[in-house]
Tab-separated table of C-alpha atoms in Angstrom:
chain	number	residue	atom	x	y	z
A	5	MET	CA	168.061	165.403	78.362
A	6	THR	CA	166.755	165.979	81.469
A	7	ASP	CA	168.164	165.479	84.930
A	8	LEU	CA	165.709	162.725	85.593
A	9	GLU	CA	166.555	161.196	82.428
A	10	GLU	CA	170.578	161.764	83.075
A	11	LEU	CA	170.053	160.309	86.797
A	12	LEU	CA	168.248	157.172	85.336
A	13	THR	CA	171.400	156.621	83.087
A	14	ARG	CA	173.960	157.021	85.667
A	15	ALA	CA	171.568	154.331	87.701
A	16	GLN	CA	171.845	152.041	84.584
A	17	LEU	CA	175.460	152.551	84.563
A	18	LEU	CA	176.070	151.351	88.505
A	19	LEU	CA	173.943	148.235	87.810
A	20	PRO	CA	176.719	145.975	86.413
A	21	TRP	CA	179.237	147.247	88.837
A	22	LEU	CA	176.544	146.218	91.707
A	23	ARG	CA	176.099	142.674	89.540
A	24	ASN	CA	179.760	142.134	89.677
A	25	GLU	CA	180.258	142.809	92.886
A	26	ILE	CA	177.725	140.351	93.911
A	27	VAL	CA	179.161	137.624	91.789
A	28	ALA	CA	182.672	138.238	93.359
A	29	MET	CA	181.089	137.573	97.150
A	30	VAL	CA	180.637	134.315	95.919
A	31	GLN	CA	184.067	133.039	95.819
A	32	PRO	CA	185.863	131.391	98.384
A	33	TRP	CA	188.169	133.861	99.982
A	34	ARG	CA	185.598	136.361	100.050
A	35	LEU	CA	183.403	133.502	101.921
A	36	VAL	CA	186.319	133.003	104.070
A	37	GLN	CA	186.556	136.746	104.656
A	38	LEU	CA	183.019	137.800	105.394
A	39	ALA	CA	182.713	134.838	107.833
A	40	LEU	CA	186.147	136.228	109.660
A	41	ILE	CA	184.079	139.954	109.766
A	42	ALA	CA	181.617	138.208	111.284
A	43	LEU	CA	183.525	136.572	114.056
A	44	LEU	CA	185.893	139.723	114.585
A	45	ALA	CA	182.605	141.968	114.966
A	46	LEU	CA	180.940	139.043	117.672
A	47	ALA	CA	184.681	139.750	119.706
A	48	ALA	CA	184.541	143.456	119.372
A	49	TRP	CA	181.003	143.444	120.676
A	50	GLY	CA	182.268	141.235	123.807
A	51	ILE	CA	185.167	143.323	124.435
A	52	GLY	CA	183.027	146.572	124.439
A	53	ARG	CA	180.502	144.869	126.763
A	54	TRP	CA	183.643	143.978	128.997
A	55	ALA	CA	185.357	147.508	128.768
A	56	HIS	CA	182.579	150.091	129.237
A	57	PRO	CA	182.062	149.372	132.872
A	58	ARG	CA	185.600	149.489	133.653
A	59	MET	CA	185.911	152.447	131.749
A	60	ASP	CA	183.197	154.453	133.381
A	61	ALA	CA	185.005	153.179	137.052
A	62	TRP	CA	188.261	154.579	135.770
A	63	MET	CA	186.903	158.009	134.633
A	64	ARG	CA	184.890	158.252	137.885
A	65	ALA	CA	188.022	157.644	139.789
A	66	ARG	CA	189.615	160.430	138.292
A	67	SER	CA	189.296	164.420	138.669
A	68	LEU	CA	188.865	165.064	134.580
A	69	THR	CA	188.468	168.528	133.355
A	70	PRO	CA	184.877	168.762	131.425
A	71	PRO	CA	186.403	168.859	127.775
A	72	ALA	CA	188.488	165.676	128.956
A	73	ALA	CA	185.548	163.794	130.060
A	74	ARG	CA	183.434	164.511	127.250
A	75	ALA	CA	186.291	163.002	124.958
A	76	LEU	CA	186.209	160.077	127.015
A	77	VAL	CA	182.670	159.642	126.909
A	78	LEU	CA	182.810	159.697	123.085
A	79	VAL	CA	185.230	157.044	123.109
A	80	ARG	CA	183.621	154.785	125.651
A	81	ASP	CA	180.298	154.595	123.838
A	82	ARG	CA	182.325	153.118	120.635
A	83	LEU	CA	184.506	151.114	122.298
A	84	GLY	CA	183.100	148.232	120.237
A	85	LEU	CA	183.370	149.943	116.891
A	86	ILE	CA	186.975	150.724	117.642
A	87	ALA	CA	187.948	147.362	118.864
A	88	PHE	CA	186.211	145.870	115.787
A	89	ALA	CA	188.353	148.395	113.293
A	90	ALA	CA	191.720	147.322	115.582
A	91	LEU	CA	190.888	143.555	115.262
A	92	ALA	CA	189.892	143.906	111.707
A	93	TRP	CA	193.296	145.500	110.813
A	94	ALA	CA	195.367	143.159	112.685
A	95	ALA	CA	193.684	140.167	110.667
A	96	ALA	CA	193.847	142.141	107.442
A	97	VAL	CA	197.584	143.107	108.270
A	98	GLY	CA	198.268	138.847	109.511
A	99	MET	CA	196.547	137.668	106.048
A	100	ALA	CA	198.404	140.066	103.668
A	101	GLU	CA	201.403	138.322	105.220
A	102	VAL	CA	200.754	134.539	105.069
A	103	THR	CA	198.747	134.763	101.566
A	104	TRP	CA	198.050	136.887	98.591
A	105	PRO	CA	196.855	140.656	99.670
A	106	SER	CA	194.093	140.305	97.656
A	107	ARG	CA	192.646	137.864	99.915
A	108	SER	CA	192.627	140.176	102.706
A	109	HIS	CA	190.859	142.692	100.897
A	110	ILE	CA	187.472	142.872	102.235
A	111	VAL	CA	188.828	142.627	106.136
A	112	GLY	CA	191.008	145.616	105.169
A	113	LEU	CA	188.036	147.249	103.505
A	114	ALA	CA	185.764	146.646	107.083
A	115	ALA	CA	188.672	147.732	109.444
A	116	GLN	CA	188.571	151.149	107.080
A	117	LEU	CA	184.853	151.757	107.195
A	118	ALA	CA	185.040	151.237	111.086
A	119	ALA	CA	187.725	153.547	111.649
A	120	VAL	CA	185.867	156.446	109.297
A	121	TRP	CA	182.448	155.668	111.553
A	122	ALA	CA	184.018	155.725	114.525
A	123	ALA	CA	185.426	159.134	113.757
A	124	VAL	CA	182.499	160.456	111.959
A	125	GLY	CA	180.298	159.621	114.997
A	126	ILE	CA	182.926	161.307	117.308
A	127	VAL	CA	183.597	164.572	114.964
A	128	VAL	CA	179.598	165.133	114.721
A	129	ARG	CA	178.970	165.226	118.355
A	130	LEU	CA	180.758	168.572	118.570
A	131	ILE	CA	177.934	169.813	116.594
A	132	ARG	CA	175.130	171.229	119.292
A	133	ASN	CA	172.406	171.688	117.161
A	134	PRO	CA	170.573	168.133	116.760
A	135	LEU	CA	169.129	168.434	113.563
A	136	LEU	CA	172.673	169.762	112.152
A	137	ARG	CA	174.255	167.097	113.961
A	138	ARG	CA	171.839	164.365	112.669
A	139	ALA	CA	172.377	165.642	108.891
A	140	ALA	CA	176.265	166.200	109.367
A	141	ARG	CA	176.165	162.501	110.953
A	142	TRP	CA	174.406	160.748	107.982
A	143	GLY	CA	176.025	163.091	105.328
A	144	GLY	CA	179.300	162.182	106.709
A	145	LEU	CA	178.608	158.336	106.958
A	146	ILE	CA	177.373	158.128	103.262
A	147	PHE	CA	180.142	159.966	101.822
A	148	ALA	CA	182.827	158.044	103.869
A	149	THR	CA	181.429	155.015	103.012
A	150	ALA	CA	181.449	155.745	99.211
A	151	LEU	CA	184.985	157.184	99.776
A	152	VAL	CA	186.441	153.954	101.408
A	153	LEU	CA	184.594	151.742	98.483
A	154	GLY	CA	186.231	154.036	95.866
A	155	GLN	CA	182.720	155.260	94.630
A	156	ALA	CA	182.972	158.937	95.920
A	157	GLY	CA	183.199	160.337	92.175
A	158	ALA	CA	180.409	158.464	91.386
A	159	LEU	CA	178.351	159.679	94.346
A	160	LEU	CA	179.360	163.508	93.876
A	161	GLU	CA	178.377	163.006	90.266
A	162	THR	CA	175.001	161.916	91.238
A	163	LEU	CA	174.317	164.286	93.772
A	164	ASP	CA	175.616	167.153	91.018
A	165	GLY	CA	172.771	165.503	88.594
A	166	ILE	CA	169.947	166.346	91.057
A	167	ALA	CA	169.483	169.949	90.472
A	168	PHE	CA	166.880	172.594	90.345
A	169	THR	CA	166.896	176.108	89.082
A	170	VAL	CA	166.132	179.131	91.221
A	171	ALA	CA	166.325	182.552	89.654
A	172	GLU	CA	168.197	181.579	86.793
A	173	ARG	CA	170.650	179.840	88.981
A	174	ARG	CA	171.192	176.235	88.933
A	175	VAL	CA	171.019	174.587	92.370
A	176	SER	CA	172.503	170.644	92.607
A	177	ALA	CA	172.460	168.716	95.807
A	178	LEU	CA	175.978	168.948	95.789
A	179	THR	CA	175.872	172.468	96.144
A	180	ALA	CA	173.357	172.848	99.110
A	181	ALA	CA	175.624	169.924	100.772
A	182	ARG	CA	178.702	171.983	100.337
A	183	GLY	CA	177.025	174.877	101.634
A	184	LEU	CA	175.574	173.102	104.435
A	185	LEU	CA	178.777	171.431	105.570
A	186	ALA	CA	180.337	174.836	105.324
A	187	LEU	CA	178.056	176.316	107.326
A	188	ILE	CA	178.078	173.951	109.991
A	189	GLY	CA	182.165	174.238	110.285
A	190	LEU	CA	182.009	178.191	109.843
A	191	ILE	CA	179.323	178.216	112.784
A	192	TRP	CA	181.256	176.190	115.136
A	193	LEU	CA	184.719	178.239	114.428
A	194	ALA	CA	182.435	181.400	115.288
A	195	ARG	CA	181.229	179.766	118.300
A	196	TRP	CA	184.714	179.088	119.332
A	197	ALA	CA	185.971	182.752	118.670
A	198	LEU	CA	183.192	184.164	120.401
A	199	ALA	CA	183.948	181.583	123.125
A	200	VAL	CA	187.789	183.242	123.220
A	201	LEU	CA	186.512	186.263	122.745
A	202	ARG	CA	184.326	186.222	125.744
A	203	ARG	CA	187.215	184.688	127.898
A	204	ARG	CA	189.525	187.637	126.796
A	205	LEU	CA	187.044	190.314	127.719
A	206	ALA	CA	186.398	188.944	130.968
A	207	GLY	CA	190.016	189.327	132.109
A	208	VAL	CA	190.062	193.415	131.136
A	209	GLU	CA	189.133	195.016	134.143
A	210	GLU	CA	189.383	198.391	132.466
A	211	ILE	CA	185.993	197.546	130.327
A	212	SER	CA	182.907	198.618	132.166
A	213	PRO	CA	180.340	195.350	132.336
A	214	SER	CA	177.861	197.418	130.088
A	215	MET	CA	180.560	197.808	127.454
A	216	ARG	CA	181.474	193.959	127.759
A	217	VAL	CA	178.196	192.705	126.830
A	218	LEU	CA	178.001	195.458	123.998
A	219	THR	CA	181.305	194.172	122.532
A	220	GLU	CA	180.148	190.764	122.617
A	221	LYS	CA	176.965	191.426	120.958
A	222	VAL	CA	178.343	193.411	118.500
A	223	ALA	CA	181.386	190.703	117.926
A	224	GLY	CA	178.743	187.938	118.011
A	225	PHE	CA	176.678	189.561	115.207
A	226	ALA	CA	179.620	190.470	113.004
A	227	ILE	CA	180.929	186.971	113.279
A	228	PHE	CA	177.956	184.691	112.378
A	229	LEU	CA	177.256	187.121	109.973
A	230	ALA	CA	180.463	186.544	108.072
A	231	ALA	CA	180.139	182.712	108.608
A	232	ALA	CA	176.878	183.046	106.699
A	233	ALA	CA	177.926	185.161	104.172
A	234	ALA	CA	180.980	182.583	103.713
A	235	ALA	CA	178.966	179.700	103.420
A	236	LEU	CA	176.795	181.175	100.882
A	237	ASN	CA	179.457	181.995	98.891
A	238	VAL	CA	181.366	178.662	99.265
A	239	ALA	CA	177.489	177.062	97.988
A	240	GLY	CA	177.707	179.273	95.137
A	241	PHE	CA	175.686	182.025	95.547
A	242	ASP	CA	176.441	185.821	94.227
A	243	LEU	CA	176.151	187.831	97.577
A	244	THR	CA	175.568	190.971	95.330
A	245	SER	CA	172.110	189.316	93.972
A	246	LEU	CA	170.787	189.377	97.643
A	247	ALA	CA	170.896	193.317	97.609
A	248	VAL	CA	167.399	193.875	96.389
A	249	PHE	CA	166.104	190.923	99.066
A	250	SER	CA	168.047	192.557	102.148
A	251	GLY	CA	166.525	195.814	100.856
A	252	ALA	CA	162.617	194.651	101.004
A	253	ILE	CA	163.557	192.981	104.235
A	254	GLY	CA	164.709	196.129	105.608
A	255	LEU	CA	161.315	198.061	104.602
A	256	GLY	CA	159.525	194.923	106.028
A	257	ILE	CA	161.390	195.675	109.206
A	258	GLY	CA	160.512	199.352	108.950
A	259	PHE	CA	156.842	198.505	108.950
A	260	GLY	CA	156.086	195.572	110.809
A	261	LEU	CA	158.834	195.379	113.378
A	262	GLN	CA	159.256	198.829	114.633
A	263	LYS	CA	158.738	197.426	118.409
A	264	VAL	CA	161.156	194.789	117.671
A	265	VAL	CA	163.515	197.379	116.171
A	266	SER	CA	162.720	199.638	118.646
A	267	ASN	CA	163.859	197.437	121.834
A	268	LEU	CA	167.046	196.490	119.758
A	269	VAL	CA	168.264	200.159	119.477
A	270	SER	CA	167.017	200.816	123.019
A	271	GLY	CA	169.125	197.971	124.156
A	272	VAL	CA	172.014	199.218	122.271
A	273	ILE	CA	171.640	202.578	124.076
A	274	LEU	CA	171.252	200.977	127.439
A	275	LEU	CA	174.655	199.372	126.861
A	276	VAL	CA	176.384	202.553	125.443
A	277	ASP	CA	174.969	204.961	127.922
A	278	LYS	CA	175.939	202.765	130.774
A	279	SER	CA	172.539	203.860	132.669
A	280	ILE	CA	171.762	200.392	133.579
A	281	LYS	CA	174.250	197.102	134.040
A	282	PRO	CA	174.141	193.661	135.251
A	283	GLY	CA	174.407	193.610	139.142
A	284	ASP	CA	172.656	197.102	139.466
A	285	VAL	CA	169.467	197.302	141.714
A	286	ILE	CA	166.404	199.289	140.027
A	287	SER	CA	162.623	199.789	140.708
A	288	LEU	CA	160.325	199.966	137.773
A	289	GLY	CA	156.687	200.258	138.826
A	290	GLU	CA	155.966	197.520	141.410
A	291	THR	CA	159.283	195.654	140.252
A	292	PHE	CA	161.978	196.045	142.412
A	293	GLY	CA	165.385	193.581	142.033
A	294	TRP	CA	168.226	193.092	140.250
A	295	ILE	CA	169.690	193.005	136.759
A	296	SER	CA	170.785	189.544	135.537
A	297	GLY	CA	171.452	190.058	132.352
A	298	LEU	CA	171.193	192.551	129.390
A	299	ASN	CA	169.831	191.230	126.241
A	300	ALA	CA	169.417	192.361	122.680
A	301	ARG	CA	165.254	192.652	123.089
A	302	TYR	CA	164.901	192.745	126.800
A	303	VAL	CA	166.477	193.389	130.573
A	304	SER	CA	166.434	190.385	132.727
A	305	VAL	CA	165.256	191.809	136.667
A	306	VAL	CA	165.123	189.205	139.031
A	307	THR	CA	163.359	190.088	142.317
A	308	ARG	CA	163.408	189.011	145.906
A	309	ASP	CA	160.893	186.651	145.570
A	310	GLY	CA	162.691	184.642	142.936
A	311	ARG	CA	160.586	185.865	139.987
A	312	GLU	CA	162.289	186.733	136.667
A	313	TYR	CA	161.015	189.699	134.852
A	314	LEU	CA	161.705	190.587	130.999
A	315	ILE	CA	161.240	194.361	130.661
A	316	PRO	CA	161.584	195.329	127.114
A	317	ASN	CA	164.684	197.543	126.518
A	318	GLU	CA	162.235	200.382	125.681
A	319	ASP	CA	160.021	200.630	128.514
A	320	LEU	CA	163.651	201.447	130.047
A	321	ILE	CA	164.314	204.295	127.953
A	322	THR	CA	160.930	205.914	127.894
A	323	GLY	CA	159.885	205.099	131.320
A	324	GLN	CA	161.360	206.288	134.869
A	325	VAL	CA	163.685	204.045	136.167
A	326	VAL	CA	165.132	204.065	139.917
A	327	ASN	CA	168.486	202.626	139.960
A	328	TRP	CA	169.418	202.056	143.546
A	329	SER	CA	172.929	201.442	142.442
A	330	TYR	CA	173.900	204.037	139.537
A	331	SER	CA	176.273	206.034	141.020
A	332	SER	CA	176.954	204.244	144.483
A	333	GLU	CA	175.436	201.704	146.304
A	334	LEU	CA	174.867	203.899	149.513
A	335	VAL	CA	171.085	204.023	149.639
A	336	ARG	CA	168.836	206.117	152.408
A	337	LEU	CA	165.814	204.750	154.312
A	338	ASP	CA	163.204	206.266	156.571
A	339	VAL	CA	161.125	204.525	159.306
A	340	THR	CA	158.468	207.058	160.724
A	341	PHE	CA	157.021	206.232	164.259
A	342	GLY	CA	155.383	208.162	167.317
A	343	VAL	CA	155.629	208.078	171.038
A	344	ALA	CA	153.457	209.185	173.831
A	345	TYR	CA	153.815	212.694	174.855
A	346	ALA	CA	154.879	211.470	178.343
A	347	SER	CA	158.352	210.343	176.790
A	348	ASP	CA	161.277	212.672	176.882
A	349	PRO	CA	161.967	213.373	172.793
A	350	HIS	CA	165.694	213.683	173.636
A	351	ALA	CA	165.783	210.304	174.829
A	352	VAL	CA	163.934	208.766	171.985
A	353	ARG	CA	166.090	210.331	169.377
A	354	ARG	CA	169.081	209.029	171.269
A	355	ILE	CA	167.765	205.130	171.679
A	356	ALA	CA	166.391	205.430	167.945
A	357	VAL	CA	169.850	205.774	167.090
A	358	GLU	CA	171.376	203.183	168.944
A	359	ALA	CA	168.619	200.675	168.223
A	360	ALA	CA	168.970	201.356	164.120
A	361	GLU	CA	173.074	200.911	164.829
A	362	ALA	CA	172.340	197.428	166.341
A	363	VAL	CA	171.166	196.398	163.162
A	364	GLU	CA	173.739	194.544	161.028
A	365	ARG	CA	173.190	195.844	157.482
A	366	VAL	CA	172.825	199.567	158.497
A	367	SER	CA	175.826	201.465	157.940
A	368	HIS	CA	177.732	203.270	160.389
A	369	ASP	CA	179.334	205.994	158.144
A	370	PRO	CA	177.480	207.841	157.564
A	371	THR	CA	175.432	207.501	161.156
A	372	PRO	CA	171.752	207.116	161.216
A	373	VAL	CA	170.142	210.283	162.600
A	374	CYS	CA	166.759	210.913	164.051
A	375	HIS	CA	164.278	214.015	163.907
A	376	VAL	CA	161.179	215.044	165.478
A	377	THR	CA	158.943	215.764	162.798
A	378	ALA	CA	155.313	216.688	164.212
A	379	PHE	CA	153.194	216.905	167.309
A	380	GLY	CA	150.569	214.945	166.630
A	381	ASP	CA	146.942	214.478	168.119
A	382	SER	CA	148.278	211.290	170.055
A	383	SER	CA	152.060	211.039	169.575
A	384	VAL	CA	154.917	213.026	168.917
A	385	ASP	CA	156.058	211.708	165.444
A	386	PHE	CA	159.856	210.971	164.465
A	387	VAL	CA	161.459	209.977	161.498
A	388	LEU	CA	164.776	207.639	161.569
A	389	ARG	CA	167.196	207.680	158.531
A	390	PHE	CA	169.676	205.223	158.206
A	391	TRP	CA	171.887	204.149	155.250
A	392	ILE	CA	172.668	200.841	153.932
A	393	HIS	CA	175.616	199.663	151.310
A	394	ASP	CA	173.663	196.335	149.799
A	395	PRO	CA	170.264	197.312	148.776
A	396	ALA	CA	170.265	194.039	146.259
A	397	LYS	CA	169.903	192.120	149.846
A	398	GLY	CA	166.296	193.859	150.013
A	399	LEU	CA	164.673	196.913	151.608
A	400	THR	CA	161.908	196.043	153.132
A	401	ASN	CA	163.742	193.448	155.422
A	402	VAL	CA	166.225	195.790	156.609
A	403	ARG	CA	163.021	198.113	157.512
A	404	GLY	CA	161.532	195.267	159.567
A	405	ALA	CA	164.504	194.425	161.330
A	406	VAL	CA	164.764	198.143	162.341
A	407	PHE	CA	161.384	198.237	163.511
A	408	LEU	CA	161.738	195.349	165.657
A	409	ALA	CA	165.089	196.983	167.239
A	410	LEU	CA	162.704	199.863	168.025
A	411	TRP	CA	160.348	197.862	169.892
A	412	ASP	CA	162.945	196.072	171.735
A	413	ALA	CA	164.436	199.195	172.709
A	414	PHE	CA	161.286	201.203	173.428
A	415	GLN	CA	159.969	197.840	175.571
A	416	ALA	CA	163.504	197.999	177.596
A	417	ASN	CA	163.458	202.024	178.255
A	418	GLY	CA	159.474	202.193	179.503
A	419	ILE	CA	158.849	204.542	176.129
A	420	GLU	CA	154.906	204.055	174.958
A	421	ILE	CA	153.957	203.784	171.711
A	422	PRO	CA	150.629	205.110	171.546
A	423	PHE	CA	147.419	204.384	169.532
A	424	PRO	CA	144.042	206.355	169.191
A	425	GLN	CA	141.824	205.899	172.339
A	426	ARG	CA	138.328	207.505	172.052
A	427	ASP	CA	135.394	207.673	174.674
A	428	VAL	CA	132.020	207.989	173.703
A	429	ARG	CA	129.378	209.620	176.359
A	430	ILE	CA	125.924	209.898	175.705
A	431	VAL	CA	124.573	213.259	177.351
A	432	GLU	CA	121.052	213.330	178.064
A	433	THR	CA	119.701	217.263	177.393
A	434	PRO	CA	117.877	219.005	180.139
A	435	GLY	CA	114.154	219.173	180.084
A	436	ARG	CA	113.979	216.653	177.092
A	437	ARG	CA	111.795	213.484	178.015
A	438	ALA	CA	112.288	210.159	176.521
A	439	SER	CA	109.841	208.764	173.945
A	440	PRO	CA	107.574	206.486	175.344
A	441	ALA	CA	108.314	202.429	174.589
A	442	PRO	CA	105.924	201.429	172.076
A	443	ASP	CA	103.152	198.897	173.540
């Protein structure tokens, strides 16, 4: 018998059960229960509409933690269903006390269905992926409904009957659903474990930022790989049979994904040798900024103008990188200028140092220094050297502040900043007559 014929046979077996249920529904007490369920649903809808804004106001009036706020929002969005479950339970218990228990059976089933539907709706919200959340919601609702109605066994047999063969291995819908459910649960556990590990590492001051990032990346990869392997094992796949497949993937990576693998390996090297780390100020070519994050394939560098450059890890390994804060955040900057020959160079040096010291970001330890560098064509040339401790705040802005301080100081002390001036004189050669003007 083929799988299709077996599925049709099972469907034919369900038809008598459906016919009996439909016939039983027209009995008087069952009609009364259905009418009562409709009234309870209408009352629960009204309770939900009335309680929703009041619960919103109650939540806004309190300082709730994010987990508590999310939990209350999930309850608030299902107030009507929760109210119906409570009313139906109360009605079923009351009817069982005053009459036969069988005459409140449908009301009890409605209460159980409402309760499990509300629980499924709350639990699946823990899944962040929209596609997985939607699949888990519908799968959970179908299985919970079948479980309450006593048809879980028939549902599992039907799902097991829907099967196909892959590489001489029978894969059924039940196996796929079991593997998917295990994958969703294990991924959630993996995320929770990784978040706990990240919080623990953040509290260990002995671990450098680069090693902390490396530990998080390696642990995350290992945790999610273990989760995927466990889900495949639950689904019934033999992991040893994937050896050939993984070897083919490795060969394809070696030939076709060389750049990707190179960036991944370079990222591990950067994390291990601690040459750069989050918060460092670097310059690579025309890019100057501070590192905001180290990722598996690239490094995120934020510049002073707010742009974020994603630089491949390989470029940082093979290229020349200036790390302004590698061993120390103390950075020296130079400003060159010239003054007129009529100025006293000793006074110029003193005034330039005092002007630089007046700038807020300029360090006083070590103090700025000023030296004569050359006697130019029209000026005495100087270089003013000063240090800063915060290169992440920018270099051009502090240079500009020092230039403005020099300008103000020179203006106050009568020191002239020269600029080239040239006089052009036309000398007539003696004995040479000018050419006659044309007619």
